[in-house]
Structure formats: C-alpha cells, structure tokens
Amino acid sequence: MSRSREVVGDWVGAHIICCKVASSCLLFIAVGFIIAGAVLVSSNSGSWDFDKEDFDDFSERQSRFSAGIALIVFGVFMLICGLVFLCCVFQLKFVRKAVKSTNSQQQPTPYPPAAGQQVTQPYPVQPYPSQQGPGQQMPQPYPTQPYQPSPLAPPPPYTESEVAPTAPLNEKQ
C-alpha cells in the first residue's frame, strides 16, 4: 500500500507543476485574446452604409469584426479552461498533503544525521535468536515506565449451585 501512495505522490507532484504552467499560460493568452478581440470589435463596429462604401472595404471591415468576435469567444473559452486548471492545482495540493502525511508517518527521514548527533530508531536493533551464539542471551529493552504490578484479589468462591452449565449435557449411555 505504501508503494502505491508513493506513486500517487510522485504523480501528483509532477502534475501540480504541469497544471500551474498550463493554467498561467492559458490565463495570460485568454486575457490577450479578449483584449485584442475587444479592440477589433470596437474599431470595426458601426453602421455600414452599402451605398457609399465599395464592396471590398465593407468585406474587410466585416472580416475584422468577425475575427474580433471569434477572438473574444475563444478567449473566454481559454479563460474558463485556465480557471479549471487552477482549481485542479488546488485540489492536487490537498491530495499531495494527504498522501505525504500518511507517508511521513511510515517512512524515516531521508537525510543523514548531522555530525555529533546520535541516531535514534523507533525500535532497538536486536539480532534474531538464530544469529546469536550458543551462550549469549538477548538484551531486554528498558521499559518506558516502571512496572508496577496490579494488586491481585482472591478469586471468588466456586460453588456448583451458582454456576449455570455452559454446554448442553450429553446424556448418551
């Protein structure tokens, strides 16, 4: 299970960076498209008089106006995609935090201790009984708290009349 969490953590870490880059690029490009489209629409909008303009000038203004509308629509679409990617970045951060918190409890620290510090391990390293010599005895770990035996009370008196049978009597004879 820890291997799959490690793989998920690596996958999330790689995709957070990709989503950050993609969302920032999409947001900047979307704002640029919306601004460029708004400029094209505002400069080429207006009343077109078919009698006084020639046909080529009319089609050129109309194509710029259409391109401005297309840039605005495409910019809004890219803005929505960039915001979705940004939301994915925040969700992946929560996933990475959840995966790392469970992995940090299971794995020791990856860096070596500094000079002069003693390495502490969660469990004492002891050889297996098969690795010991014939006359050696395994050292016992020190208890974390002093052992205090609990006071023992004498057992209650046993009388057959007070005890109910726990199993049915077998009356085969």
Protein backbone atom coordinates (compact mmCIF):
# COMPACT_ATOMS: atom_id res chain seq x y z
CA MET A 1 0.00 0.00 0.00
CA SER A 2 2.85 2.40 0.74
CA ARG A 3 4.26 1.84 -2.75
CA SER A 4 1.01 2.94 -4.36
CA ARG A 5 0.90 6.02 -2.13
CA GLU A 6 4.45 6.84 -3.19
CA VAL A 7 3.48 6.52 -6.86
CA VAL A 8 0.40 8.70 -6.32
CA GLY A 9 2.55 11.28 -4.52
CA ASP A 10 5.05 11.38 -7.40
CA TRP A 11 2.25 11.62 -9.98
CA VAL A 12 0.56 14.46 -8.09
CA GLY A 13 3.86 16.32 -7.65
CA ALA A 14 4.56 16.17 -11.39
CA HIS A 15 1.06 17.20 -12.39
CA ILE A 16 0.89 20.13 -9.99
CA ILE A 17 3.76 21.76 -11.88
CA CYS A 18 2.17 20.98 -15.26
CA CYS A 19 -1.20 22.37 -14.18
CA LYS A 20 0.41 25.53 -12.77
CA VAL A 21 2.27 26.20 -16.02
CA ALA A 22 -0.74 25.39 -18.20
CA SER A 23 -3.16 27.48 -16.15
CA SER A 24 -0.89 30.53 -16.06
CA CYS A 25 -0.25 30.33 -19.82
CA LEU A 26 -3.93 29.87 -20.59
CA LEU A 27 -4.94 32.79 -18.38
CA PHE A 28 -2.42 35.18 -19.95
CA ILE A 29 -3.26 34.12 -23.51
CA ALA A 30 -7.01 34.33 -22.77
CA VAL A 31 -6.72 37.88 -21.44
CA GLY A 32 -4.68 38.83 -24.52
CA PHE A 33 -7.27 37.31 -26.88
CA ILE A 34 -10.13 39.07 -25.10
CA ILE A 35 -8.37 42.45 -25.24
CA ALA A 36 -7.38 42.02 -28.91
CA GLY A 37 -10.91 40.90 -29.82
CA ALA A 38 -12.44 43.85 -27.99
CA VAL A 39 -10.16 46.27 -29.87
CA LEU A 40 -11.06 44.70 -33.23
CA VAL A 41 -14.77 44.76 -32.48
CA SER A 42 -14.80 48.35 -31.22
CA SER A 43 -12.75 49.71 -34.14
CA ASN A 44 -14.73 47.87 -36.83
CA SER A 45 -18.24 48.15 -35.47
CA GLY A 46 -20.64 50.79 -36.61
CA SER A 47 -23.18 51.32 -39.27
CA TRP A 48 -22.22 50.05 -42.65
CA ASP A 49 -23.69 52.04 -45.46
CA PHE A 50 -23.91 49.84 -48.51
CA ASP A 51 -24.47 52.76 -50.90
CA LYS A 52 -21.40 54.88 -50.13
CA GLU A 53 -18.75 52.22 -49.41
CA ASP A 54 -17.36 49.98 -52.03
CA PHE A 55 -17.71 46.23 -51.65
CA ASP A 56 -14.04 45.46 -50.78
CA ASP A 57 -13.89 47.91 -47.88
CA PHE A 58 -17.11 46.51 -46.47
CA SER A 59 -15.89 42.90 -46.52
CA GLU A 60 -12.56 43.90 -44.93
CA ARG A 61 -14.32 45.63 -42.01
CA GLN A 62 -16.74 42.75 -41.68
CA SER A 63 -13.93 40.18 -41.54
CA ARG A 64 -12.10 42.18 -38.84
CA PHE A 65 -15.30 42.45 -36.84
CA SER A 66 -15.88 38.69 -37.18
CA ALA A 67 -12.28 37.98 -36.18
CA GLY A 68 -12.74 40.17 -33.09
CA ILE A 69 -15.87 38.26 -32.09
CA ALA A 70 -14.03 34.95 -32.64
CA LEU A 71 -11.09 36.14 -30.51
CA ILE A 72 -13.42 37.14 -27.69
CA VAL A 73 -15.26 33.78 -27.77
CA PHE A 74 -12.01 31.81 -27.93
CA GLY A 75 -10.51 33.97 -25.16
CA VAL A 76 -13.49 33.32 -22.88
CA PHE A 77 -13.19 29.57 -23.57
CA MET A 78 -9.46 29.64 -22.73
CA LEU A 79 -10.17 31.69 -19.60
CA ILE A 80 -12.61 29.04 -18.38
CA CYS A 81 -10.08 26.27 -19.13
CA GLY A 82 -7.37 28.18 -17.26
CA LEU A 83 -9.63 28.58 -14.23
CA VAL A 84 -10.44 24.85 -14.28
CA PHE A 85 -6.70 24.06 -14.36
CA LEU A 86 -6.16 26.45 -11.47
CA CYS A 87 -8.84 24.65 -9.45
CA CYS A 88 -7.12 21.34 -10.26
CA VAL A 89 -3.86 22.74 -8.88
CA PHE A 90 -5.52 23.50 -5.55
CA GLN A 91 -7.16 20.06 -5.41
CA LEU A 92 -3.87 18.33 -6.23
CA LYS A 93 -2.22 20.23 -3.38
CA PHE A 94 -4.76 18.75 -0.97
CA VAL A 95 -4.17 15.26 -2.40
CA ARG A 96 -0.40 15.67 -2.09
CA LYS A 97 -0.77 16.86 1.51
CA ALA A 98 -2.93 13.83 2.36
CA VAL A 99 -0.53 11.39 0.69
CA LYS A 100 2.56 12.95 2.27
CA SER A 101 1.06 12.97 5.76
CA THR A 102 0.46 9.21 5.60
CA ASN A 103 3.85 8.56 4.00
CA SER A 104 5.70 10.68 6.57
CA GLN A 105 4.34 8.51 9.35
CA GLN A 106 5.55 5.34 7.64
CA GLN A 107 8.96 6.36 6.32
CA PRO A 108 12.02 7.54 8.27
CA THR A 109 13.67 10.85 7.49
CA PRO A 110 15.66 10.67 4.23
CA TYR A 111 18.63 12.79 5.33
CA PRO A 112 21.57 11.55 7.43
CA PRO A 113 22.06 13.00 10.93
CA ALA A 114 24.47 15.87 11.47
CA ALA A 115 27.92 15.24 12.92
CA GLY A 116 27.83 14.67 16.66
CA GLN A 117 24.17 13.59 16.78
CA GLN A 118 23.17 10.13 17.78
CA VAL A 119 20.81 8.21 15.53
CA THR A 120 17.63 7.20 17.29
CA GLN A 121 15.48 4.45 15.88
CA PRO A 122 11.88 3.70 16.76
CA TYR A 123 12.75 0.11 17.75
CA PRO A 124 16.05 -1.17 19.11
CA VAL A 125 18.07 -3.20 16.62
CA GLN A 126 18.49 -6.69 18.02
CA PRO A 127 19.80 -9.80 16.34
CA TYR A 128 17.49 -12.71 15.74
CA PRO A 129 17.89 -15.64 18.15
CA SER A 130 19.32 -17.73 15.31
CA GLN A 131 22.12 -15.15 14.80
CA GLN A 132 23.26 -15.27 18.42
CA GLY A 133 25.96 -17.52 19.75
CA PRO A 134 25.14 -20.54 21.93
CA GLY A 135 25.80 -18.86 25.29
CA GLN A 136 24.54 -15.37 24.51
CA GLN A 137 21.29 -14.01 25.80
CA MET A 138 19.23 -11.31 24.04
CA PRO A 139 19.31 -7.98 25.90
CA GLN A 140 15.91 -6.87 27.10
CA PRO A 141 14.78 -3.33 26.22
CA TYR A 142 14.22 -0.92 29.07
CA PRO A 143 10.55 -0.27 29.78
CA THR A 144 9.29 3.24 29.14
CA GLN A 145 7.53 3.32 32.52
CA PRO A 146 8.40 1.45 35.70
CA TYR A 147 6.47 -1.77 36.08
CA GLN A 148 4.02 -1.74 38.94
CA PRO A 149 2.12 -4.97 39.44
CA SER A 150 -1.58 -4.56 39.97
CA PRO A 151 -2.95 -5.83 43.29
CA LEU A 152 -4.47 -9.27 42.95
CA ALA A 153 -7.74 -10.05 44.61
CA PRO A 154 -8.51 -13.61 45.71
CA PRO A 155 -10.77 -15.44 43.27
CA PRO A 156 -14.44 -15.66 44.16
CA PRO A 157 -15.57 -18.88 45.83
CA TYR A 158 -16.71 -21.60 43.48
CA THR A 159 -19.94 -23.37 44.18
CA GLU A 160 -21.72 -25.58 41.71
CA SER A 161 -25.15 -24.28 42.60
CA GLU A 162 -24.31 -20.74 41.44
CA VAL A 163 -22.79 -21.71 38.11
CA ALA A 164 -25.04 -22.46 35.13
CA PRO A 165 -23.84 -25.10 32.69
CA THR A 166 -22.28 -23.62 29.57
CA ALA A 167 -22.75 -26.62 27.31
CA PRO A 168 -25.69 -29.00 26.98
CA LEU A 169 -25.26 -32.21 28.91
CA ASN A 170 -24.52 -35.21 26.81
CA GLU A 171 -26.81 -37.98 28.07
CA LYS A 172 -25.76 -40.86 25.84
CA GLN A 173 -25.18 -44.00 27.78
